[in-house]
């Protein structure tokens, strides 16, 4: 064949992605994002869920005693009431049932791909789209990516010598083994955080002996819990004015507390030693046991970590014939049990790791590799340039990427669902505005990003969370770089900021027309 008959090269990259939007995660964050897209008239999306069921945190955490620490009327999406709670603070399985109902009510189930793990995503600057690589090796493309990965999902095992040598039954609270019979066993629990305070009383009921290894004690208050399935649940969830009033009252109460805390950020460290001593005195009155109070009283200030509530936790340790509280440091895990620094080997049958999750840690923020416009990985960028995102959602040079409920400086000390709905609304507005302009790329301005980062840093500088009163608290309010990870504003500010941010804080662009060498006609990389 002569060269004169060779077809000319087609110089076009008018690539049409598989989906307009990929949502990573099918927990509350992914569901809220999907609802926002549907309500905006965007239906070309898929939800990728690595587990074999939906619900995220509430799907994988099924340990005995699990419950939410926010009232059901507030721990629910504003668009759909929680209509079947049996208690004011509902147990975990009822939260999971609520999630299932929300998914069905909005017709989202057909949009979800289970057992699908995304390992990396890379921005394709030539075509203005994201290319995701799945664990199966499959490539999947989308114009936009919404990361809704959650925070309490990636289990954190203790870094203790010999952890793999234990010959008994070992389990993490986020991967509970319901097939194993714990009855009559010698059970050890490592950890005394928010998860452990729910689990410990339940394990004490079935163990022949329970040993709790405490590194950091926790501040807690009585839990005002009670049954509401006698009709109050229907009033709180079914009567809209009542539901709105109760939700508003809770939100306002939290905001008023936050306002006081924010206004006192630089004065709080000076007052906290007195508050800590007062808390210790209250523990002594509550426990009526000098030795136990000394072990269970934190040295850090109240408020350093998320507030916890329990009516059973302290009572459990009063059963001294069946429950042991060990505060000596763990030296190693042996084949038979746990050896502490005092040389004692505590022989056990079951080792339970209530050691929490990888929150705001290097390598897990985000939990998969995300390569932006310059080819840099997002986790590496945050490691080098500090952990920030505009309104907790966007990062410059990672265009068309939005984080819902899991971004830096996005969370307020309230119901996580407030943050999730607010940041999902942010993603919706940015995507809708991009489509309205006929653009295919949206990227937050560097100046807006830097200004927001400075606001967060300046607002929290000198606060108790990053100073002496919180030393030793091991709080996830502070990221691994030593900066406050939460959003230093009220919930109302978060609501407004994510729904009414200036559109000028983003840059919108459309892929320039490329000429088809065969037809000489322009083609655009549009959806």
Short mmCIF file of C-alpha atoms in Angstrom, two decimals:
data_model
loop_
_atom_site.label_atom_id
_atom_site.label_comp_id
_atom_site.label_asym_id
_atom_site.label_seq_id
_atom_site.Cartn_x
_atom_site.Cartn_y
_atom_site.Cartn_z
CA UNK A 1 0.00 0.00 0.00
CA UNK A 2 1.45 3.36 -0.97
CA UNK A 3 1.95 6.07 1.55
CA UNK A 4 -0.63 8.19 -0.24
CA UNK A 5 -3.37 5.77 0.88
CA UNK A 6 -2.46 5.77 4.57
CA UNK A 7 -5.25 7.22 6.72
CA UNK A 8 -4.27 10.44 8.53
CA UNK A 9 -3.92 10.36 12.30
CA UNK A 10 -7.05 11.37 14.21
CA UNK A 11 -5.83 14.04 16.60
CA UNK A 12 -8.69 14.27 19.02
CA UNK A 13 -9.21 13.48 22.67
CA UNK A 14 -12.95 13.99 22.89
CA UNK A 15 -13.17 11.22 25.49
CA UNK A 16 -16.56 10.55 27.03
CA UNK A 17 -16.09 9.21 30.61
CA UNK A 18 -17.87 6.12 31.90
CA UNK A 19 -19.77 8.23 34.43
CA UNK A 20 -20.22 11.89 35.15
CA UNK A 21 -19.56 11.31 38.87
CA UNK A 22 -17.90 8.55 40.88
CA UNK A 23 -18.77 8.53 44.57
CA UNK A 24 -16.27 6.57 46.65
CA UNK A 25 -18.08 5.04 49.61
CA UNK A 26 -21.68 4.00 50.37
CA UNK A 27 -21.90 5.12 53.97
CA UNK A 28 -23.71 8.24 55.14
CA UNK A 29 -21.32 10.48 53.19
CA UNK A 30 -21.78 8.70 49.88
CA UNK A 31 -25.54 8.46 50.37
CA UNK A 32 -25.87 12.18 51.17
CA UNK A 33 -23.78 13.05 48.10
CA UNK A 34 -25.92 10.79 45.89
CA UNK A 35 -29.12 12.40 47.19
CA UNK A 36 -27.73 15.86 46.41
CA UNK A 37 -26.85 14.79 42.85
CA UNK A 38 -30.28 13.27 42.29
CA UNK A 39 -32.02 16.40 43.51
CA UNK A 40 -29.84 18.46 41.15
CA UNK A 41 -30.94 16.32 38.21
CA UNK A 42 -27.61 14.51 37.92
CA UNK A 43 -28.25 10.78 37.50
CA UNK A 44 -25.12 9.57 35.70
CA UNK A 45 -23.14 8.45 38.75
CA UNK A 46 -21.93 5.30 40.45
CA UNK A 47 -21.14 4.57 44.10
CA UNK A 48 -18.12 2.34 44.75
CA UNK A 49 -18.22 0.44 48.04
CA UNK A 50 -15.36 -1.84 49.07
CA UNK A 51 -17.44 -3.89 51.53
CA UNK A 52 -20.15 -6.39 50.66
CA UNK A 53 -22.84 -4.16 52.18
CA UNK A 54 -23.72 -0.50 52.54
CA UNK A 55 -23.48 1.69 55.63
CA UNK A 56 -19.74 2.29 56.01
CA UNK A 57 -18.97 2.78 59.71
CA UNK A 58 -22.28 1.26 60.75
CA UNK A 59 -21.86 -1.75 58.49
CA UNK A 60 -18.44 -2.82 59.75
CA UNK A 61 -18.85 -1.86 63.42
CA UNK A 62 -21.19 -4.43 64.97
CA UNK A 63 -19.52 -5.13 68.32
CA UNK A 64 -21.76 -5.76 71.38
CA UNK A 65 -23.12 -2.57 72.89
CA UNK A 66 -22.55 -0.34 69.86
CA UNK A 67 -24.81 2.70 69.85
CA UNK A 68 -24.75 6.28 68.64
CA UNK A 69 -23.94 9.07 71.11
CA UNK A 70 -26.21 11.60 69.35
CA UNK A 71 -30.03 11.53 69.80
CA UNK A 72 -31.83 9.79 66.91
CA UNK A 73 -33.77 12.92 66.04
CA UNK A 74 -30.45 14.68 65.30
CA UNK A 75 -28.48 11.65 64.07
CA UNK A 76 -30.45 11.42 60.85
CA UNK A 77 -30.42 13.14 57.51
CA UNK A 78 -32.46 16.35 57.47
CA UNK A 79 -34.21 15.12 54.32
CA UNK A 80 -35.54 11.93 55.92
CA UNK A 81 -36.58 11.38 59.56
CA UNK A 82 -35.50 8.46 61.73
CA UNK A 83 -38.85 6.74 62.21
CA UNK A 84 -38.01 3.51 64.01
CA UNK A 85 -35.71 4.27 66.93
CA UNK A 86 -36.39 2.28 70.10
CA UNK A 87 -34.22 4.52 72.27
CA UNK A 88 -33.31 8.20 72.50
CA UNK A 89 -29.76 7.08 71.60
CA UNK A 90 -30.43 4.22 69.14
CA UNK A 91 -28.30 1.05 68.97
CA UNK A 92 -26.10 0.40 65.97
CA UNK A 93 -28.34 -2.07 64.19
CA UNK A 94 -31.15 0.50 64.11
CA UNK A 95 -28.81 3.02 62.49
CA UNK A 96 -27.96 0.41 59.86
CA UNK A 97 -31.66 -0.28 59.25
CA UNK A 98 -32.24 3.46 58.83
CA UNK A 99 -29.44 3.65 56.24
CA UNK A 100 -31.01 0.79 54.27
CA UNK A 101 -34.36 2.60 54.25
CA UNK A 102 -32.81 5.85 53.03
CA UNK A 103 -31.06 4.05 50.16
CA UNK A 104 -34.32 2.42 49.08
CA UNK A 105 -36.37 5.61 49.50
CA UNK A 106 -34.08 7.45 47.07
CA UNK A 107 -33.64 4.52 44.68
CA UNK A 108 -29.88 4.39 45.18
CA UNK A 109 -29.34 0.65 45.48
CA UNK A 110 -28.97 0.15 41.72
CA UNK A 111 -26.25 2.82 41.71
CA UNK A 112 -24.03 0.94 44.17
CA UNK A 113 -21.21 -1.45 43.21
CA UNK A 114 -20.32 -3.57 46.24
CA UNK A 115 -17.00 -5.36 46.78
CA UNK A 116 -15.37 -2.69 44.63
CA UNK A 117 -12.21 -1.07 45.97
CA UNK A 118 -10.61 1.91 44.27
CA UNK A 119 -6.85 1.83 44.73
CA UNK A 120 -5.90 5.04 42.96
CA UNK A 121 -7.28 7.91 40.93
CA UNK A 122 -5.29 9.99 38.47
CA UNK A 123 -6.33 13.29 36.88
CA UNK A 124 -6.23 13.26 33.09
CA UNK A 125 -5.44 16.87 32.19
CA UNK A 126 -5.68 16.19 28.46
CA UNK A 127 -9.31 15.12 28.75
CA UNK A 128 -10.42 16.84 31.97
CA UNK A 129 -11.49 13.66 33.72
CA UNK A 130 -10.45 11.23 36.46
CA UNK A 131 -9.10 7.76 35.75
CA UNK A 132 -9.62 5.37 38.63
CA UNK A 133 -7.91 2.02 39.04
CA UNK A 134 -9.84 -0.66 40.90
CA UNK A 135 -8.35 -3.51 42.91
CA UNK A 136 -9.50 -5.85 40.11
CA UNK A 137 -7.30 -3.96 37.65
CA UNK A 138 -10.29 -2.40 35.89
CA UNK A 139 -10.07 1.25 34.89
CA UNK A 140 -13.09 3.46 35.47
CA UNK A 141 -13.39 7.08 34.36
CA UNK A 142 -15.50 10.01 35.51
CA UNK A 143 -15.67 13.77 35.09
CA UNK A 144 -15.91 14.26 38.86
CA UNK A 145 -14.92 12.26 41.94
CA UNK A 146 -16.55 12.65 45.35
CA UNK A 147 -14.59 11.04 48.16
CA UNK A 148 -16.96 9.99 50.95
CA UNK A 149 -14.61 7.68 52.83
CA UNK A 150 -15.68 8.28 56.40
CA UNK A 151 -13.33 8.62 59.36
CA UNK A 152 -14.10 5.68 61.66
CA UNK A 153 -13.61 2.94 59.10
CA UNK A 154 -9.95 1.93 58.68
CA UNK A 155 -9.16 -0.19 61.74
CA UNK A 156 -5.97 0.56 63.67
CA UNK A 157 -4.21 -2.42 65.24
CA UNK A 158 -1.93 -1.78 68.22
CA UNK A 159 1.77 -1.54 67.45
CA UNK A 160 2.83 -3.95 70.18
CA UNK A 161 5.66 -6.51 69.91
CA UNK A 162 4.38 -10.06 69.56
CA UNK A 163 0.86 -9.13 68.46
CA UNK A 164 0.99 -11.86 65.80
CA UNK A 165 2.21 -14.56 68.18
CA UNK A 166 -0.93 -14.76 70.33
CA UNK A 167 -2.36 -18.29 70.06
CA UNK A 168 -5.86 -17.48 71.31
CA UNK A 169 -8.71 -15.69 69.58
CA UNK A 170 -7.87 -12.15 68.43
CA UNK A 171 -10.41 -9.63 67.14
CA UNK A 172 -10.65 -5.89 66.41
CA UNK A 173 -13.89 -4.15 67.34
CA UNK A 174 -14.33 -3.01 63.72
CA UNK A 175 -14.21 -6.63 62.50
CA UNK A 176 -16.24 -8.35 65.20
CA UNK A 177 -16.45 -12.14 65.00
CA UNK A 178 -20.06 -13.07 65.76
CA UNK A 179 -19.44 -16.78 65.16
CA UNK A 180 -17.09 -17.11 68.13
CA UNK A 181 -18.54 -17.93 71.57
CA UNK A 182 -17.07 -15.52 74.12
CA UNK A 183 -19.02 -17.01 77.04
CA UNK A 184 -16.88 -18.13 79.97
CA UNK A 185 -13.61 -17.01 78.37
CA UNK A 186 -10.81 -14.99 79.90
CA UNK A 187 -11.08 -11.83 77.82
CA UNK A 188 -8.64 -8.93 77.55
CA UNK A 189 -9.50 -5.59 75.97
CA UNK A 190 -6.79 -3.17 74.88
CA UNK A 191 -8.08 0.38 74.82
CA UNK A 192 -10.48 2.55 76.81
CA UNK A 193 -11.82 4.98 74.21
CA UNK A 194 -15.34 5.64 72.98
CA UNK A 195 -15.70 2.15 71.49
CA UNK A 196 -14.33 0.37 74.56
CA UNK A 197 -16.62 2.14 76.99
CA UNK A 198 -19.59 0.61 75.13
CA UNK A 199 -18.00 -2.82 74.71
CA UNK A 200 -16.47 -3.36 78.17
CA UNK A 201 -19.76 -3.62 80.11
CA UNK A 202 -21.08 -6.14 77.55
CA UNK A 203 -17.96 -8.32 77.68
CA UNK A 204 -18.03 -8.28 81.49
CA UNK A 205 -21.45 -9.94 81.33
CA UNK A 206 -20.14 -13.03 79.50
CA UNK A 207 -16.45 -13.35 80.46
CA UNK A 208 -15.22 -15.59 83.25
CA UNK A 209 -12.75 -12.76 83.85
CA UNK A 210 -12.27 -9.47 82.00
CA UNK A 211 -8.93 -7.64 81.95
CA UNK A 212 -8.88 -4.10 80.60
CA UNK A 213 -5.56 -2.55 79.59
CA UNK A 214 -5.79 1.23 79.81
CA UNK A 215 -3.24 3.59 78.30
CA UNK A 216 -5.27 6.80 78.39
CA UNK A 217 -8.35 7.22 80.62
CA UNK A 218 -11.42 8.96 79.27
CA UNK A 219 -13.70 11.73 80.48
CA UNK A 220 -17.35 10.73 80.46
CA UNK A 221 -20.72 11.82 81.75
CA UNK A 222 -23.96 9.97 82.52
CA UNK A 223 -25.98 9.06 79.43
CA UNK A 224 -29.58 10.35 79.52
CA UNK A 225 -30.88 7.39 77.54
CA UNK A 226 -34.39 5.95 77.67
CA UNK A 227 -36.83 3.98 75.56
CA UNK A 228 -38.97 6.02 73.14
CA UNK A 229 -40.71 3.29 71.13
CA UNK A 230 -43.91 3.80 73.11
CA UNK A 231 -44.90 6.61 70.77
CA UNK A 232 -42.40 9.37 71.43
CA UNK A 233 -40.32 8.16 68.47
CA UNK A 234 -43.26 8.79 66.13
CA UNK A 235 -43.80 12.24 67.58
CA UNK A 236 -40.11 13.19 67.28
CA UNK A 237 -39.75 11.86 63.74
CA UNK A 238 -43.25 12.01 62.26
CA UNK A 239 -44.50 15.41 63.36
CA UNK A 240 -42.45 17.82 61.27
CA UNK A 241 -42.80 20.91 63.49
CA UNK A 242 -41.77 18.90 66.57
CA UNK A 243 -38.85 17.28 64.75
CA UNK A 244 -37.66 20.61 63.39
CA UNK A 245 -37.94 22.25 66.81
CA UNK A 246 -36.01 19.47 68.57
CA UNK A 247 -33.29 19.36 65.89
CA UNK A 248 -33.05 23.14 65.99
CA UNK A 249 -32.79 23.19 69.77
CA UNK A 250 -30.01 20.58 69.78
CA UNK A 251 -28.11 22.35 66.99
CA UNK A 252 -28.51 25.73 68.69
CA UNK A 253 -27.33 24.32 72.01
CA UNK A 254 -24.22 22.88 70.41
CA UNK A 255 -23.57 26.11 68.51
CA UNK A 256 -23.91 28.20 71.66
CA UNK A 257 -21.38 25.97 73.36
CA UNK A 258 -19.07 26.22 70.37
CA UNK A 259 -19.36 29.99 70.27
CA UNK A 260 -18.30 30.16 73.90
CA UNK A 261 -15.39 27.82 73.25
CA UNK A 262 -14.29 29.68 70.11
CA UNK A 263 -14.44 33.05 71.82
CA UNK A 264 -12.33 31.67 74.64
CA UNK A 265 -9.77 29.73 72.61
CA UNK A 266 -6.75 31.60 73.94
CA UNK A 267 -8.10 31.95 77.47
CA UNK A 268 -9.17 28.32 77.87
CA UNK A 269 -5.70 26.85 78.52
CA UNK A 270 -5.37 29.03 81.62
CA UNK A 271 -8.72 27.91 83.01
CA UNK A 272 -8.49 24.23 82.12
CA UNK A 273 -6.33 23.09 85.09
CA UNK A 274 -9.16 24.17 87.41
CA UNK A 275 -11.75 22.42 85.25
CA UNK A 276 -9.62 19.26 85.24
CA UNK A 277 -9.37 19.27 89.05
CA UNK A 278 -13.13 19.79 89.30
CA UNK A 279 -13.66 16.85 86.97
CA UNK A 280 -11.43 14.68 89.11
CA UNK A 281 -13.45 15.61 92.21
CA UNK A 282 -16.67 14.64 90.42
CA UNK A 283 -15.14 11.24 89.50
CA UNK A 284 -14.36 10.57 93.16
CA UNK A 285 -17.94 11.35 94.14
CA UNK A 286 -19.29 9.22 91.31
CA UNK A 287 -17.04 6.20 91.92
CA UNK A 288 -16.75 6.35 95.72
CA UNK A 289 -13.51 4.39 95.38
CA UNK A 290 -10.26 6.30 95.82
CA UNK A 291 -8.02 3.75 94.06
CA UNK A 292 -10.38 3.29 91.12
CA UNK A 293 -10.92 7.04 90.75
CA UNK A 294 -7.17 7.60 90.59
CA UNK A 295 -6.82 5.07 87.76
CA UNK A 296 -9.82 6.28 85.77
CA UNK A 297 -9.29 10.05 86.06
CA UNK A 298 -7.55 11.63 83.03
CA UNK A 299 -4.71 14.09 83.49
CA UNK A 300 -5.72 16.01 80.35
CA UNK A 301 -8.59 18.50 80.35
CA UNK A 302 -12.24 17.70 79.66
CA UNK A 303 -13.11 18.58 76.06
CA UNK A 304 -9.79 17.51 74.55
CA UNK A 305 -11.48 14.47 73.06
CA UNK A 306 -15.01 13.94 71.82
CA UNK A 307 -17.33 13.87 74.87
CA UNK A 308 -18.43 10.36 75.88
CA UNK A 309 -21.38 9.12 77.90
CA UNK A 310 -22.11 5.88 79.76
CA UNK A 311 -24.17 4.66 82.69
CA UNK A 312 -22.46 1.25 82.90
CA UNK A 313 -18.74 1.84 82.33
CA UNK A 314 -17.75 2.79 85.88
CA UNK A 315 -20.04 0.17 87.42
CA UNK A 316 -18.20 -2.53 85.50
CA UNK A 317 -14.88 -1.86 87.24
CA UNK A 318 -16.46 -2.17 90.66
CA UNK A 319 -16.78 -5.91 90.01
CA UNK A 320 -13.19 -6.39 91.16
CA UNK A 321 -13.49 -10.15 91.52
CA UNK A 322 -14.32 -10.47 87.81
CA UNK A 323 -12.89 -7.32 86.21
CA UNK A 324 -9.29 -6.04 86.38
CA UNK A 325 -8.17 -2.59 85.27
CA UNK A 326 -4.47 -2.60 84.35
CA UNK A 327 -2.69 0.71 83.90
CA UNK A 328 0.88 -0.64 83.61
CA UNK A 329 2.24 -0.30 80.08
CA UNK A 330 2.06 -3.35 77.83
CA UNK A 331 5.53 -4.69 77.10
CA UNK A 332 4.58 -7.44 74.66
CA UNK A 333 1.91 -9.87 73.53
CA UNK A 334 2.88 -13.47 74.19
CA UNK A 335 1.49 -16.77 72.96
CA UNK A 336 -0.60 -17.07 76.13
CA UNK A 337 -1.52 -13.46 76.86
CA UNK A 338 -0.24 -9.99 77.66
CA UNK A 339 2.96 -9.14 79.55
CA UNK A 340 3.08 -5.71 81.19
CA UNK A 341 6.05 -3.59 82.22
CA UNK A 342 5.89 -4.91 85.80
CA UNK A 343 6.78 -8.37 84.47
CA UNK A 344 3.35 -9.92 85.00
CA UNK A 345 1.97 -12.12 82.22
CA UNK A 346 -1.81 -11.95 82.10
CA UNK A 347 -3.02 -15.22 80.60
CA UNK A 348 -6.13 -14.90 78.45
CA UNK A 349 -8.22 -16.75 75.88
CA UNK A 350 -9.43 -13.76 73.84
CA UNK A 351 -7.63 -10.55 72.88
CA UNK A 352 -9.91 -7.69 71.82
CA UNK A 353 -8.29 -4.66 70.19
CA UNK A 354 -10.48 -1.62 70.86
CA UNK A 355 -7.74 0.58 69.46
CA UNK A 356 -9.77 2.79 67.16
CA UNK A 357 -9.20 3.95 63.62
CA UNK A 358 -6.65 5.66 61.45
CA UNK A 359 -7.99 9.22 61.51
CA UNK A 360 -6.03 12.03 59.83
CA UNK A 361 -2.92 9.84 59.69
CA UNK A 362 -0.14 9.78 57.13
CA UNK A 363 -1.04 7.28 54.42
CA UNK A 364 -4.72 7.18 55.35
CA UNK A 365 -5.74 10.70 54.43
CA UNK A 366 -6.98 9.93 51.87
CA UNK A 367 -7.18 6.14 52.10
CA UNK A 368 -6.31 5.65 48.42
CA UNK A 369 -3.76 7.38 46.17
CA UNK A 370 -5.05 10.48 44.37
CA UNK A 371 -2.75 12.05 41.78
CA UNK A 372 -3.62 15.60 40.76
CA UNK A 373 -2.94 17.98 37.92
CA UNK A 374 0.85 17.98 38.42
CA UNK A 375 1.08 14.25 39.10
CA UNK A 376 1.63 14.78 42.82
CA UNK A 377 -0.16 12.45 45.25
CA UNK A 378 -2.59 14.22 47.57
CA UNK A 379 -1.34 12.57 50.76
CA UNK A 380 2.21 13.60 49.89
CA UNK A 381 1.07 17.14 49.17
CA UNK A 382 -0.65 17.38 52.52
CA UNK A 383 2.41 15.95 54.23
CA UNK A 384 4.63 18.63 52.70
CA UNK A 385 2.23 21.60 52.76
CA UNK A 386 0.03 20.90 55.80
CA UNK A 387 -3.36 19.28 56.02
CA UNK A 388 -6.01 21.68 54.68
CA UNK A 389 -8.93 21.84 52.23
CA UNK A 390 -11.10 24.78 51.24
CA UNK A 391 -14.25 24.60 53.39
CA UNK A 392 -13.09 21.04 54.11
CA UNK A 393 -13.91 20.04 50.53
CA UNK A 394 -11.45 21.13 47.80
CA UNK A 395 -7.72 21.36 47.15
CA UNK A 396 -6.15 23.38 44.27
CA UNK A 397 -4.59 21.32 41.46
CA UNK A 398 -6.89 18.43 42.32
CA UNK A 399 -9.73 19.65 40.10
CA UNK A 400 -13.18 18.06 39.97
CA UNK A 401 -12.47 16.35 43.30
CA UNK A 402 -14.63 16.93 46.37
CA UNK A 403 -14.45 15.45 49.86
CA UNK A 404 -17.65 14.84 51.79
CA UNK A 405 -17.41 14.48 55.56
CA UNK A 406 -13.76 13.41 55.52
CA UNK A 407 -11.72 16.43 54.43
CA UNK A 408 -9.32 18.46 56.58
CA UNK A 409 -10.96 21.10 58.80
CA UNK A 410 -14.43 19.90 57.80
CA UNK A 411 -15.77 18.39 61.03
CA UNK A 412 -17.44 20.35 63.81
CA UNK A 413 -17.95 18.83 67.29
CA UNK A 414 -21.57 17.94 66.55
CA UNK A 415 -23.40 15.21 64.67
CA UNK A 416 -21.16 14.04 61.83
CA UNK A 417 -24.26 14.05 59.64
CA UNK A 418 -24.35 17.85 59.86
CA UNK A 419 -20.87 18.01 58.34
CA UNK A 420 -21.73 15.36 55.77
CA UNK A 421 -24.84 17.15 54.52
CA UNK A 422 -23.11 20.53 54.42
CA UNK A 423 -20.07 19.31 52.47
CA UNK A 424 -22.27 17.26 50.12
CA UNK A 425 -24.21 20.46 49.38
CA UNK A 426 -20.88 22.16 48.60
CA UNK A 427 -19.96 19.46 46.07
CA UNK A 428 -23.38 19.71 44.47
CA UNK A 429 -23.17 23.49 44.07
CA UNK A 430 -19.70 23.35 42.51
CA UNK A 431 -20.68 20.65 40.02
CA UNK A 432 -23.98 22.30 39.11
CA UNK A 433 -22.25 25.64 38.54
CA UNK A 434 -19.64 23.96 36.34
CA UNK A 435 -22.35 22.35 34.21
CA UNK A 436 -24.32 25.61 34.04
CA UNK A 437 -21.30 27.36 32.55
CA UNK A 438 -20.77 24.60 30.02
CA UNK A 439 -17.38 23.93 31.61
CA UNK A 440 -15.75 20.55 32.27
CA UNK A 441 -13.18 21.51 34.90
CA UNK A 442 -13.54 23.28 38.23
CA UNK A 443 -10.65 24.02 40.57
CA UNK A 444 -10.55 26.00 43.78
CA UNK A 445 -8.41 29.14 43.60
CA UNK A 446 -5.11 29.06 45.41
CA UNK A 447 -5.86 32.33 47.19
CA UNK A 448 -9.21 31.10 48.51
CA UNK A 449 -7.55 27.88 49.69
CA UNK A 450 -4.68 29.72 51.39
CA UNK A 451 -7.03 32.22 53.04
CA UNK A 452 -9.16 29.40 54.43
CA UNK A 453 -6.10 27.53 55.71
CA UNK A 454 -4.83 30.70 57.39
CA UNK A 455 -8.24 31.32 58.96
CA UNK A 456 -8.29 27.82 60.45
CA UNK A 457 -4.70 28.06 61.69
CA UNK A 458 -5.09 31.53 63.16
CA UNK A 459 -8.40 30.65 64.81
CA UNK A 460 -6.95 27.64 66.61
CA UNK A 461 -3.50 28.96 67.48
CA UNK A 462 -2.98 28.86 71.22
CA UNK A 463 -6.15 26.87 71.85
CA UNK A 464 -6.23 24.19 74.52
CA UNK A 465 -6.40 21.36 71.93
CA UNK A 466 -2.88 22.13 70.72
CA UNK A 467 -1.38 23.15 74.06
CA UNK A 468 -0.56 21.77 77.51
CA UNK A 469 -4.10 21.06 78.81
CA UNK A 470 -4.59 18.40 76.10
CA UNK A 471 -1.11 16.89 76.24
CA UNK A 472 -1.33 13.12 76.37
CA UNK A 473 -4.99 12.98 75.32
CA UNK A 474 -4.23 11.23 72.02
CA UNK A 475 -7.18 13.05 70.48
CA UNK A 476 -8.11 12.73 66.80
CA UNK A 477 -9.13 16.38 66.96
CA UNK A 478 -5.41 16.99 66.30
CA UNK A 479 -3.86 15.55 63.15
CA UNK A 480 -0.49 13.83 62.92
CA UNK A 481 1.15 17.17 62.08
CA UNK A 482 0.06 18.66 65.39
CA UNK A 483 -2.63 20.95 63.97
CA UNK A 484 -6.31 21.03 64.88
CA UNK A 485 -8.17 18.89 62.35
CA UNK A 486 -11.69 20.09 63.13
CA UNK A 487 -13.38 23.15 61.64
CA UNK A 488 -13.10 26.07 64.10
CA UNK A 489 -16.56 27.48 63.42
CA UNK A 490 -20.15 26.93 64.47
CA UNK A 491 -22.51 24.62 62.62
CA UNK A 492 -24.43 27.61 61.27
CA UNK A 493 -21.22 29.01 59.80
CA UNK A 494 -20.48 25.63 58.24
CA UNK A 495 -23.99 25.43 56.77
CA UNK A 496 -23.72 28.88 55.22
CA UNK A 497 -20.11 28.57 54.08
CA UNK A 498 -20.66 25.35 52.17
CA UNK A 499 -23.90 26.45 50.51
CA UNK A 500 -23.10 30.10 49.77
CA UNK A 501 -19.35 30.21 49.14
CA UNK A 502 -18.42 32.85 46.54
CA UNK A 503 -18.42 31.20 43.12
CA UNK A 504 -15.37 33.35 42.30
CA UNK A 505 -13.40 31.14 44.68
CA UNK A 506 -13.39 28.55 41.90
CA UNK A 507 -12.00 28.65 38.37
CA UNK A 508 -14.09 27.07 35.62
CA UNK A 509 -12.68 25.98 32.27
CA UNK A 510 -13.59 23.95 29.21
CA UNK A 511 -11.21 21.75 27.28
CA UNK A 512 -10.18 23.69 24.13
CA UNK A 513 -11.52 22.35 20.83
CA UNK A 514 -9.28 19.76 19.22
CA UNK A 515 -9.26 19.35 15.44
CA UNK A 516 -10.08 15.99 13.92
CA UNK A 517 -7.39 15.53 11.29
CA UNK A 518 -9.80 13.57 9.07
CA UNK A 519 -12.85 15.86 9.14
CA UNK A 520 -11.13 19.12 10.13
CA UNK A 521 -14.09 19.69 12.45
CA UNK A 522 -13.68 20.79 16.07
CA UNK A 523 -14.50 18.36 18.87
CA UNK A 524 -14.88 19.10 22.54
CA UNK A 525 -14.22 16.87 25.52
CA UNK A 526 -17.72 17.29 26.89
CA UNK A 527 -20.15 15.02 28.66
#
